[in-house]
Short mmCIF file of C-alpha atoms in Angstrom, two decimals:
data_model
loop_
_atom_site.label_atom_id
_atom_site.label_comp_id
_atom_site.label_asym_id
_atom_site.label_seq_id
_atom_site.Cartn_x
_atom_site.Cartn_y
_atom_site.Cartn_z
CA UNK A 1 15.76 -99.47 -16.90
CA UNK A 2 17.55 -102.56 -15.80
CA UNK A 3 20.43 -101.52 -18.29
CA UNK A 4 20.57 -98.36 -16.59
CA UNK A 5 20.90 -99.77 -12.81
CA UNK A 6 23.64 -101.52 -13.86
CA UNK A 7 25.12 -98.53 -15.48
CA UNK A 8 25.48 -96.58 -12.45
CA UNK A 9 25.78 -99.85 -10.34
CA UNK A 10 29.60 -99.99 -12.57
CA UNK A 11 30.17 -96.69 -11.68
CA UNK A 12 29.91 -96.81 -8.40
CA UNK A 13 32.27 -99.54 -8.22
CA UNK A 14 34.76 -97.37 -10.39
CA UNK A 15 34.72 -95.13 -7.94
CA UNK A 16 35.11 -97.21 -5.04
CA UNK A 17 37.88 -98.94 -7.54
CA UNK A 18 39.44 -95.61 -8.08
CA UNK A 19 39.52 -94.57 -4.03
CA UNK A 20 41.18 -98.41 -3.19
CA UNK A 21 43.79 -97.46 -5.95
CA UNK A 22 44.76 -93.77 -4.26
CA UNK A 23 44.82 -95.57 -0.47
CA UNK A 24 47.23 -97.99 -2.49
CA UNK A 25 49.35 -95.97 -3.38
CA UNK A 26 49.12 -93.64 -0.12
CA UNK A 27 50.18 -96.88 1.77
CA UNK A 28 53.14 -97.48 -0.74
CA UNK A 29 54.72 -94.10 0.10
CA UNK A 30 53.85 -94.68 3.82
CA UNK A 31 55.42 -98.28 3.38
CA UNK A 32 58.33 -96.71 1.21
CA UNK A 33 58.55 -94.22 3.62
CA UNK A 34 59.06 -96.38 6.53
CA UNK A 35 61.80 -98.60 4.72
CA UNK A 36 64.24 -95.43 4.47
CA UNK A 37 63.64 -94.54 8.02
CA UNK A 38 63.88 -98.21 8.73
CA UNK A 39 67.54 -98.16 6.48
CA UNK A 40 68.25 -94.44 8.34
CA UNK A 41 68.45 -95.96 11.22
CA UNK A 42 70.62 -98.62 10.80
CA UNK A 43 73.85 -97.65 12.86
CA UNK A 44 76.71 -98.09 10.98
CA UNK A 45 78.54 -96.88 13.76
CA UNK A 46 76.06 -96.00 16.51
CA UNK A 47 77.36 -94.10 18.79
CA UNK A 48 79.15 -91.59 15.83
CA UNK A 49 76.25 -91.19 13.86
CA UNK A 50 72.98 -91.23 16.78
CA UNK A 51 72.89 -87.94 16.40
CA UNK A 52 72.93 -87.42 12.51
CA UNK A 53 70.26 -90.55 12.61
CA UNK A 54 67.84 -88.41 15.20
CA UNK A 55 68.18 -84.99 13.22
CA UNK A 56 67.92 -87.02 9.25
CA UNK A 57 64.58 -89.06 11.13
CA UNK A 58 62.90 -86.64 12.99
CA UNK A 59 61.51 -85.02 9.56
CA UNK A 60 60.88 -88.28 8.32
CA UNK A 61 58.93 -89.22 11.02
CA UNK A 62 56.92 -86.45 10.98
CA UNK A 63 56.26 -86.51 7.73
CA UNK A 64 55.38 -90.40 7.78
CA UNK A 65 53.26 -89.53 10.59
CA UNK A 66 51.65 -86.83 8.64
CA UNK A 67 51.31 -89.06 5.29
CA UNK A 68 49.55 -92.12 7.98
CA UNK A 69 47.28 -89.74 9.39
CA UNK A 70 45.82 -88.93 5.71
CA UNK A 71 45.93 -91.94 4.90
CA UNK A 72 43.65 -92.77 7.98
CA UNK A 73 41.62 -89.53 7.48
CA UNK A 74 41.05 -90.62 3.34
CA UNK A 75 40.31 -94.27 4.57
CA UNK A 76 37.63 -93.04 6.99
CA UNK A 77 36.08 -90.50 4.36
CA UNK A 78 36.16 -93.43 1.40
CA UNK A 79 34.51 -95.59 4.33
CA UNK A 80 31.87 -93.26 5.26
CA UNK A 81 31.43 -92.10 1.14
CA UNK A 82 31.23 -95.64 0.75
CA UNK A 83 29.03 -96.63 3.32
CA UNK A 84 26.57 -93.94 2.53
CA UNK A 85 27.07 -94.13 -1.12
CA UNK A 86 25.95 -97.89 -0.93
CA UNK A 87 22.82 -97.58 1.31
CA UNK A 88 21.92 -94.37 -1.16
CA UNK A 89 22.74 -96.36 -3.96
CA UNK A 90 20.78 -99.04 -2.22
CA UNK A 91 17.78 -97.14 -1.47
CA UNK A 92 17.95 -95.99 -5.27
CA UNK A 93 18.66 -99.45 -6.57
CA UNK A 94 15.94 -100.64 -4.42
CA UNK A 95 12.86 -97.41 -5.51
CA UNK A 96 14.41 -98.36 -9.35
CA UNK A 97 14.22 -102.29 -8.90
CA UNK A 98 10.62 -101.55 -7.73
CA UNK A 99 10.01 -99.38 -10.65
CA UNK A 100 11.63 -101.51 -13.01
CA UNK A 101 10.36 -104.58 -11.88
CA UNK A 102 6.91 -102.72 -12.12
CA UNK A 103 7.39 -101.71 -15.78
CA UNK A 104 9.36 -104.95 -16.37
CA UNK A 105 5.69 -106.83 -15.04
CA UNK A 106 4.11 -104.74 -17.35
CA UNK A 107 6.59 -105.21 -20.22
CA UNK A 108 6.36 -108.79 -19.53
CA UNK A 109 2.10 -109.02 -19.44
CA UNK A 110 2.54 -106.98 -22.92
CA UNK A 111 5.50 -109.34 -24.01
CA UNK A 112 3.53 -112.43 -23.22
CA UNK A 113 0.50 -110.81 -25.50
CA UNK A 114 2.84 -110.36 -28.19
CA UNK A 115 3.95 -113.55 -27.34
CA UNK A 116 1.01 -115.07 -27.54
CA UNK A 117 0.14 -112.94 -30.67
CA UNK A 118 3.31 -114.33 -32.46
CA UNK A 119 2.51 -117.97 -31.64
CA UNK A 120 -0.76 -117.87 -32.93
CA UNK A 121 0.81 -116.26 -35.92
CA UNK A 122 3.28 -118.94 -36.04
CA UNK A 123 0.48 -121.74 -35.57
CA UNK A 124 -0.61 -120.07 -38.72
CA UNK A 125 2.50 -119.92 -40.34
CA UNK A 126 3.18 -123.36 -39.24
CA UNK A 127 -0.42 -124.22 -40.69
CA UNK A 128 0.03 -122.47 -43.81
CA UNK A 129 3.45 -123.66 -44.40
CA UNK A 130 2.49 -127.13 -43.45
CA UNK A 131 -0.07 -127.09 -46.19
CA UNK A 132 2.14 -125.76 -48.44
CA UNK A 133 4.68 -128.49 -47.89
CA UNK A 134 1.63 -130.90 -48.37
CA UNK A 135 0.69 -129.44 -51.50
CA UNK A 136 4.05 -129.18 -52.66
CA UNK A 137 4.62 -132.53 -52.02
CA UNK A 138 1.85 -133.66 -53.75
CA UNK A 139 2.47 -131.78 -56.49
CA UNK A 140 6.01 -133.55 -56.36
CA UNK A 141 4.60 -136.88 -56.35
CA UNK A 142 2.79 -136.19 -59.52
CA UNK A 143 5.61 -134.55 -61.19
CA UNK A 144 7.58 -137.57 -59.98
CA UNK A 145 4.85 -139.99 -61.30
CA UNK A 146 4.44 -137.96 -64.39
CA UNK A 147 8.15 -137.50 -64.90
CA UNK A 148 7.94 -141.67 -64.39
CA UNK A 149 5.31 -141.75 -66.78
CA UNK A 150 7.41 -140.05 -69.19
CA UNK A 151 10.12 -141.72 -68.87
CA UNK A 152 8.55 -144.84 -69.20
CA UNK A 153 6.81 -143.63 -72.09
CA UNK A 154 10.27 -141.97 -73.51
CA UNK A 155 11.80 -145.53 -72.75
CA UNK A 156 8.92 -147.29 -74.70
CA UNK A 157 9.36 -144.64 -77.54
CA UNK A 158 13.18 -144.98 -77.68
CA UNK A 159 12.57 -148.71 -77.70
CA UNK A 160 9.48 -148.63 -80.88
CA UNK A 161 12.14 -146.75 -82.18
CA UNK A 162 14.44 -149.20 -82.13
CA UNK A 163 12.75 -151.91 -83.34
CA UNK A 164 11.79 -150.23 -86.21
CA UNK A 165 15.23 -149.02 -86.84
CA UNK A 166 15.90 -152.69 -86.66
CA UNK A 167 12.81 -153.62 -88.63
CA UNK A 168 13.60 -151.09 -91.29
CA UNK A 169 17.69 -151.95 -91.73
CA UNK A 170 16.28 -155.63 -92.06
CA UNK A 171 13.69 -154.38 -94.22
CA UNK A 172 16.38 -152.53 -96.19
CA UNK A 173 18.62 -155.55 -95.90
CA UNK A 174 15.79 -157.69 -97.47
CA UNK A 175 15.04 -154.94 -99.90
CA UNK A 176 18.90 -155.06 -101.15
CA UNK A 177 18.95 -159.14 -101.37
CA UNK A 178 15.32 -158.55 -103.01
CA UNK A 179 16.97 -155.94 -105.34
CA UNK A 180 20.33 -157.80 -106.30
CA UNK A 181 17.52 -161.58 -106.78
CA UNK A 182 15.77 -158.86 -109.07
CA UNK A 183 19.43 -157.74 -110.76
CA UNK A 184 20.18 -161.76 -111.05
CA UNK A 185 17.03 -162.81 -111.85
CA UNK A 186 17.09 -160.51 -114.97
CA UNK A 187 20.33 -161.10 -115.76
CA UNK A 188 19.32 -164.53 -115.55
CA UNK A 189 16.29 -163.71 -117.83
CA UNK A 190 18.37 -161.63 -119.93
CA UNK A 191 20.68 -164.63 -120.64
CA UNK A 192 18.33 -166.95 -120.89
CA UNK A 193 16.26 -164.65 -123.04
CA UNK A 194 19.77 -164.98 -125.11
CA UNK A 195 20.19 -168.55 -124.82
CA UNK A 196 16.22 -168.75 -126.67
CA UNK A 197 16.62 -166.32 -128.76
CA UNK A 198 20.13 -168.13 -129.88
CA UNK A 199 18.34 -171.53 -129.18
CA UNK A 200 15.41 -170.27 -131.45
CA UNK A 201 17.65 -169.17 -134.09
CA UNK A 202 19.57 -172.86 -134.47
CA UNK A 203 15.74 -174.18 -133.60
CA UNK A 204 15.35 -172.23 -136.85
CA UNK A 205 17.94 -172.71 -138.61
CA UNK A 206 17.40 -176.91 -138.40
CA UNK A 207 13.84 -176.42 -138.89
CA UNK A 208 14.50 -174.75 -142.54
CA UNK A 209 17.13 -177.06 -142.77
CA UNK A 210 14.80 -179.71 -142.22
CA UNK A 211 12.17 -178.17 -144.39
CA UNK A 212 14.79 -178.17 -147.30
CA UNK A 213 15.54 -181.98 -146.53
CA UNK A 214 12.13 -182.42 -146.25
CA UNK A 215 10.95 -180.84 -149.49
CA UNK A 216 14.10 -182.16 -151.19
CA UNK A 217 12.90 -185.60 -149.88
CA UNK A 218 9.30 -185.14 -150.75
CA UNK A 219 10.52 -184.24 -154.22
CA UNK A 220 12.48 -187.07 -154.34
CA UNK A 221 9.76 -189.24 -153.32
CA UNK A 222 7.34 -187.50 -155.43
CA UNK A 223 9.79 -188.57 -158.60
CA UNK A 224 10.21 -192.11 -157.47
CA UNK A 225 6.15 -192.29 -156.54
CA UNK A 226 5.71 -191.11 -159.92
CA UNK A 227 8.18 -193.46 -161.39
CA UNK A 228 6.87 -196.79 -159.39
CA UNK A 229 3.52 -195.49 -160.27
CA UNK A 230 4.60 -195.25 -163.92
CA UNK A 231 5.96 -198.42 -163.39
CA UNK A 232 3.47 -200.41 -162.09
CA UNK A 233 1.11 -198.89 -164.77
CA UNK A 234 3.11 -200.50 -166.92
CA UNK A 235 3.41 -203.73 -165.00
CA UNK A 236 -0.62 -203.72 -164.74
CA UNK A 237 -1.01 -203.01 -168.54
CA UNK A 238 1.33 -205.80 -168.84
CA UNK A 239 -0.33 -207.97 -166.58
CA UNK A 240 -3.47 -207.07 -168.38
CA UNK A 241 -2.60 -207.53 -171.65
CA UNK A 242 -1.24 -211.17 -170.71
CA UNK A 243 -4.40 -211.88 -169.28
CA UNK A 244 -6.30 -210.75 -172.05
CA UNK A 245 -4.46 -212.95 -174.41
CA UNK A 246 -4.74 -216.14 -171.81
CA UNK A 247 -8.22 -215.61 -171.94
CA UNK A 248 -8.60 -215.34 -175.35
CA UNK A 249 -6.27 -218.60 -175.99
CA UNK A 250 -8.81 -219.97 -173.65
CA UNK A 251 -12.08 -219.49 -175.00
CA UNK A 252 -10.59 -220.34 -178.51
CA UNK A 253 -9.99 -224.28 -177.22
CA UNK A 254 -13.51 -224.01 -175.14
CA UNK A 255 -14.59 -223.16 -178.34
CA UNK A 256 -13.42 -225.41 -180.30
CA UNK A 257 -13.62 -228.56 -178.10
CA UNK A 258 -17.38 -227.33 -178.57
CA UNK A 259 -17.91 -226.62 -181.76
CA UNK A 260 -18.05 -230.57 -182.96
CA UNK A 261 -22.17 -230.27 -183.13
CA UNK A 262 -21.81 -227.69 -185.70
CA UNK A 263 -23.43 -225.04 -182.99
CA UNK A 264 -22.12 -222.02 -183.79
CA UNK A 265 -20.25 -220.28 -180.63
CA UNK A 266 -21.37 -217.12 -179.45
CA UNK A 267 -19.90 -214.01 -179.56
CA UNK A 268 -17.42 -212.91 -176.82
CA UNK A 269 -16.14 -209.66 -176.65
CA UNK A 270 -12.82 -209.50 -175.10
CA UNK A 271 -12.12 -206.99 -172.70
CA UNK A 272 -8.59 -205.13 -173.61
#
């Protein structure tokens, strides 16, 4: 309604805007008007051309007189139009504020219920969104803390893996040195198993070399034991033999440095 007051509020001041601008002009013909009769009368030569200057002016000044007194009669009629167009449009802007400040007190009892409607609903928008924030933040700090977790976890895993990276290329490391001792140590054993066997065949070799001195030497000692032993059989038999025949010289002058008595000697046997 308000919208429409000023509607008709603009064109009523068109109008009035449109009646200045025909009095404007009006007054700029008058004014025009008056200029040529002012220029008309300018004597060049006064007393030649008075008359020529009364009979050019007379129609001019009727005519200026004529165009003044509609001006006059158009400014009274756009003052009385305008004076009663106001206090209608007065009386009409006044019955429509009334009615329009009427509905507009209604409007606004209904606007502030609405009003009132829509803060409640944005309490409870406010409310609701408020707890969803909470939640949602919440649920951000655990996704944080979990995401924490994880990476702490992740960073623990990365670093188990790691050290057993580490502990297996050190393993492997150890495993290589352990597998080139193993390569040396049987090469080692493999040589050395050479070196015996070789050492066990010279050990061999001298000890049937020294089996064939030995049972060369035993034979020889065998023939000279046999020999001495022949030989001191001999000896003894020898040695015997001269005792037996001492023995016998001696009991044959025991016996006969006895025998003076006549007693006959007994009988010896001589051992041979």
């Amino acid at each position: 309604r308000k919208a429409e007051l000023h509607q008709e509020a603009a064109e009523q001041e068109e109008l009035l805007q449109q009646a200045a601008e025909a009095s404007e002009r009006h007054r700029a013909a008058a004014a025009q008007l008056s200029e040529e009769l002012r220029q008309a009368q300018k004597p060049p030569d006064a007393a030649a051309i008075a008359a020529a200057v009364e009979d050019a002016t007379g129609p001019l000044r009727y005519q200026l007189q004529s165009l003044l007194s509609e001006v006059a009669t158009l400014q009274r009629r756009f003052a009385t139009e305008a004076a009663s167009s106001e206090e209608a449009s007065r009386e009409s802007e006044h019955v429509r504020l009334a009615s329009a400040e009427a509905a507009a007190a209604e409007e606004t009892l209904a606007l502030e219920g609405e009003v009132r409607e829509a803060r409640a609903h944005v309490v409870a928008a406010e409310f609701a969104e408020e707890s969803a924030t909470r939640a949602a933040q919440q649920r951000t700090d655990m996704l944080r803390r979990r995401c924490a977790q994880s990476h702490a976890e992740l960073a623990a895993a990365q670093q188990d893996k790691r050290r057993m990276e580490a502990e297996y290329e050190s393993v492997a490391k150890q495993e290589q040195l352990s597998f080139r001792a193993l390569e040396q140590a049987e090469q080692r054993l493999q040589d050395a198993e050479e070196n015996q066997t070789s050492e066990l065949q010279a050990i061999r070799a001298r000890r049937e070399e020294a089996e064939r001195r030995h049972s060369s030497g035993l034979r020889e000692l065998r023939s000279e034991s046999r020999a001495a032993t022949a030989e001191e059989r001999s000896l003894l038999q020898q040695s015997i033999s001269s005792i037996a025949n001492v023995g016998e010289d001696a009991d044959a002058s025991v016996l006969r440095h006895a025998s003076p008595e006549g007693d006959t000697a007994p009988e010896r046997t001589t051992a041979p």
